[in-house]
Amino acid sequence: MKPYICSIIITLLACSCVQKTYKKTVVYQLLTPNDTAITKVSIKGSDKPLSWQQDSALTVVVKDSLYTVTITTTTGYKFTEVKFLVNGVLELQNQNNRRVVFADGDTTYYKAVFNVAPNSIIINKYVN
């Protein structure tokens, strides 16, 4: 009987340690240098559907200048990490990834300039 009670207690404790997850949407906007003929802009990141092995395309807002993508993920973290690519070239080589801190609401807006360090990021929080 005693081992049975211990098993139940351990199971209950293990179940109570499950991390809460959140559905988060991030709208990424990337400003690119005007002196480059751009054929492809994409993003890599740490939370599905993004990955570090496969890049995801951004759509053109203003040709050779402004691109966007909206990503929705389910995560237990309060942030995610990303990097952008232009014409297959990964930005911020040998530098930290961009850390995007999620807004309190459902949607976070993240604006970046290609290959400009993240300490100059602009995050606008949208609360539903």
mmCIF file of C-alpha atoms in Angstrom:
data_model
loop_
_atom_site.group_PDB
_atom_site.id
_atom_site.type_symbol
_atom_site.label_atom_id
_atom_site.label_comp_id
_atom_site.label_asym_id
_atom_site.label_seq_id
_atom_site.Cartn_x
_atom_site.Cartn_y
_atom_site.Cartn_z
ATOM 1 C CA MET A 1 0.000 0.000 0.000
ATOM 2 C CA LYS A 2 2.811 2.402 0.908
ATOM 3 C CA PRO A 3 4.554 2.106 -2.513
ATOM 4 C CA TYR A 4 1.193 2.684 -4.189
ATOM 5 C CA ILE A 5 0.616 5.928 -2.251
ATOM 6 C CA CYS A 6 4.173 7.091 -2.989
ATOM 7 C CA SER A 7 3.592 6.450 -6.705
ATOM 8 C CA ILE A 8 0.406 8.510 -6.670
ATOM 9 C CA ILE A 9 2.113 11.399 -4.859
ATOM 10 C CA ILE A 10 5.060 11.395 -7.277
ATOM 11 C CA THR A 11 2.695 11.320 -10.269
ATOM 12 C CA LEU A 12 0.662 14.236 -8.916
ATOM 13 C CA LEU A 13 3.796 16.273 -8.241
ATOM 14 C CA ALA A 14 5.148 15.579 -11.726
ATOM 15 C CA CYS A 15 1.861 16.615 -13.354
ATOM 16 C CA SER A 16 1.758 19.882 -11.450
ATOM 17 C CA CYS A 17 5.150 20.877 -12.878
ATOM 18 C CA VAL A 18 3.920 21.159 -16.466
ATOM 19 C CA GLN A 19 4.784 24.553 -17.904
ATOM 20 C CA LYS A 20 1.853 26.665 -19.088
ATOM 21 C CA THR A 21 1.891 27.398 -22.820
ATOM 22 C CA TYR A 22 0.700 30.467 -24.697
ATOM 23 C CA LYS A 23 -0.421 31.007 -28.271
ATOM 24 C CA LYS A 24 1.560 34.007 -29.502
ATOM 25 C CA THR A 25 1.529 35.829 -32.820
ATOM 26 C CA VAL A 26 4.446 37.976 -33.960
ATOM 27 C CA VAL A 27 4.205 40.332 -36.928
ATOM 28 C CA TYR A 28 7.757 40.830 -38.184
ATOM 29 C CA GLN A 29 8.660 43.799 -40.386
ATOM 30 C CA LEU A 30 12.127 43.999 -41.906
ATOM 31 C CA LEU A 31 13.600 47.100 -43.513
ATOM 32 C CA THR A 32 16.377 46.255 -45.967
ATOM 33 C CA PRO A 33 19.154 48.371 -47.514
ATOM 34 C CA ASN A 34 18.049 50.170 -50.681
ATOM 35 C CA ASP A 35 21.350 49.567 -52.474
ATOM 36 C CA THR A 36 20.755 45.837 -52.897
ATOM 37 C CA ALA A 37 18.745 44.064 -55.594
ATOM 38 C CA ILE A 38 16.772 41.656 -53.439
ATOM 39 C CA THR A 39 15.541 38.306 -54.718
ATOM 40 C CA LYS A 40 14.616 36.616 -51.421
ATOM 41 C CA VAL A 41 14.040 37.681 -47.805
ATOM 42 C CA SER A 42 13.488 35.068 -45.118
ATOM 43 C CA ILE A 43 13.632 34.359 -41.386
ATOM 44 C CA LYS A 44 14.976 31.561 -39.182
ATOM 45 C CA GLY A 45 14.104 31.047 -35.540
ATOM 46 C CA SER A 46 13.785 28.924 -32.455
ATOM 47 C CA ASP A 47 10.022 28.312 -32.149
ATOM 48 C CA LYS A 48 7.885 26.287 -34.563
ATOM 49 C CA PRO A 49 6.869 26.881 -37.261
ATOM 50 C CA LEU A 50 10.285 28.607 -37.540
ATOM 51 C CA SER A 51 13.493 26.603 -37.300
ATOM 52 C CA TRP A 52 17.233 27.152 -37.600
ATOM 53 C CA GLN A 53 17.520 24.502 -40.344
ATOM 54 C CA GLN A 54 14.821 25.840 -42.703
ATOM 55 C CA ASP A 55 14.087 29.475 -43.515
ATOM 56 C CA SER A 56 10.590 30.919 -43.993
ATOM 57 C CA ALA A 57 9.915 33.556 -46.648
ATOM 58 C CA LEU A 58 8.780 37.110 -45.942
ATOM 59 C CA THR A 59 6.388 38.853 -48.325
ATOM 60 C CA VAL A 60 7.122 42.096 -50.131
ATOM 61 C CA VAL A 61 5.467 45.268 -48.829
ATOM 62 C CA VAL A 62 7.746 47.697 -50.706
ATOM 63 C CA LYS A 63 10.115 46.101 -53.276
ATOM 64 C CA ASP A 64 13.790 46.078 -52.210
ATOM 65 C CA SER A 65 12.867 47.892 -48.995
ATOM 66 C CA LEU A 66 10.178 46.506 -46.647
ATOM 67 C CA TYR A 67 9.125 42.901 -45.991
ATOM 68 C CA THR A 68 6.765 41.229 -43.535
ATOM 69 C CA VAL A 69 5.649 37.876 -42.168
ATOM 70 C CA THR A 70 3.217 36.863 -39.441
ATOM 71 C CA ILE A 71 4.147 33.841 -37.334
ATOM 72 C CA THR A 72 1.927 32.156 -34.729
ATOM 73 C CA THR A 73 3.478 29.744 -32.251
ATOM 74 C CA THR A 74 2.541 27.914 -29.075
ATOM 75 C CA THR A 75 5.266 28.302 -26.470
ATOM 76 C CA GLY A 76 5.948 28.228 -22.765
ATOM 77 C CA TYR A 77 8.570 30.938 -23.079
ATOM 78 C CA LYS A 78 8.118 34.704 -22.798
ATOM 79 C CA PHE A 79 10.401 35.337 -25.804
ATOM 80 C CA THR A 80 11.704 33.828 -29.014
ATOM 81 C CA GLU A 81 14.901 34.263 -31.042
ATOM 82 C CA VAL A 82 15.240 34.936 -34.774
ATOM 83 C CA LYS A 83 17.606 36.064 -37.520
ATOM 84 C CA PHE A 84 16.809 37.333 -41.006
ATOM 85 C CA LEU A 85 18.351 36.432 -44.372
ATOM 86 C CA VAL A 86 18.564 38.563 -47.517
ATOM 87 C CA ASN A 87 19.464 36.769 -50.747
ATOM 88 C CA GLY A 88 20.474 33.760 -48.630
ATOM 89 C CA VAL A 89 22.949 35.736 -46.490
ATOM 90 C CA LEU A 90 22.351 35.387 -42.743
ATOM 91 C CA GLU A 91 22.510 38.673 -40.845
ATOM 92 C CA LEU A 92 24.531 39.457 -37.707
ATOM 93 C CA GLN A 93 27.220 36.848 -38.304
ATOM 94 C CA ASN A 94 29.012 35.840 -35.077
ATOM 95 C CA GLN A 95 26.553 37.950 -33.053
ATOM 96 C CA ASN A 96 23.663 37.029 -30.792
ATOM 97 C CA ASN A 97 20.259 36.243 -32.242
ATOM 98 C CA ARG A 98 17.498 38.826 -32.100
ATOM 99 C CA ARG A 99 15.465 38.240 -28.925
ATOM 100 C CA VAL A 100 11.794 39.095 -29.374
ATOM 101 C CA VAL A 101 9.971 39.517 -26.052
ATOM 102 C CA PHE A 102 6.287 38.691 -26.392
ATOM 103 C CA ALA A 103 3.666 41.331 -25.593
ATOM 104 C CA ASP A 104 1.187 40.673 -22.793
ATOM 105 C CA GLY A 105 -1.614 40.339 -25.351
ATOM 106 C CA ASP A 106 -1.866 37.936 -28.254
ATOM 107 C CA THR A 107 0.112 39.910 -30.846
ATOM 108 C CA THR A 108 3.609 41.379 -30.806
ATOM 109 C CA TYR A 109 4.876 43.716 -33.546
ATOM 110 C CA TYR A 110 8.615 43.488 -34.198
ATOM 111 C CA LYS A 111 10.389 45.941 -36.505
ATOM 112 C CA ALA A 112 14.008 45.434 -37.510
ATOM 113 C CA VAL A 113 16.612 46.764 -39.907
ATOM 114 C CA PHE A 114 18.591 44.058 -41.683
ATOM 115 C CA ASN A 115 22.027 43.445 -40.177
ATOM 116 C CA VAL A 116 21.623 46.188 -37.539
ATOM 117 C CA ALA A 117 22.253 44.935 -33.990
ATOM 118 C CA PRO A 118 19.159 44.151 -31.890
ATOM 119 C CA ASN A 119 19.922 46.791 -29.252
ATOM 120 C CA SER A 120 18.139 49.210 -31.569
ATOM 121 C CA ILE A 121 14.956 47.147 -31.954
ATOM 122 C CA ILE A 122 11.504 48.634 -31.744
ATOM 123 C CA ILE A 123 8.775 46.555 -30.164
ATOM 124 C CA ASN A 124 5.210 47.814 -30.196
ATOM 125 C CA LYS A 125 2.890 45.907 -27.921
ATOM 126 C CA TYR A 126 -0.697 45.378 -28.957
ATOM 127 C CA VAL A 127 -3.152 44.308 -26.280
ATOM 128 C CA ASN A 128 -6.500 42.805 -27.272
#
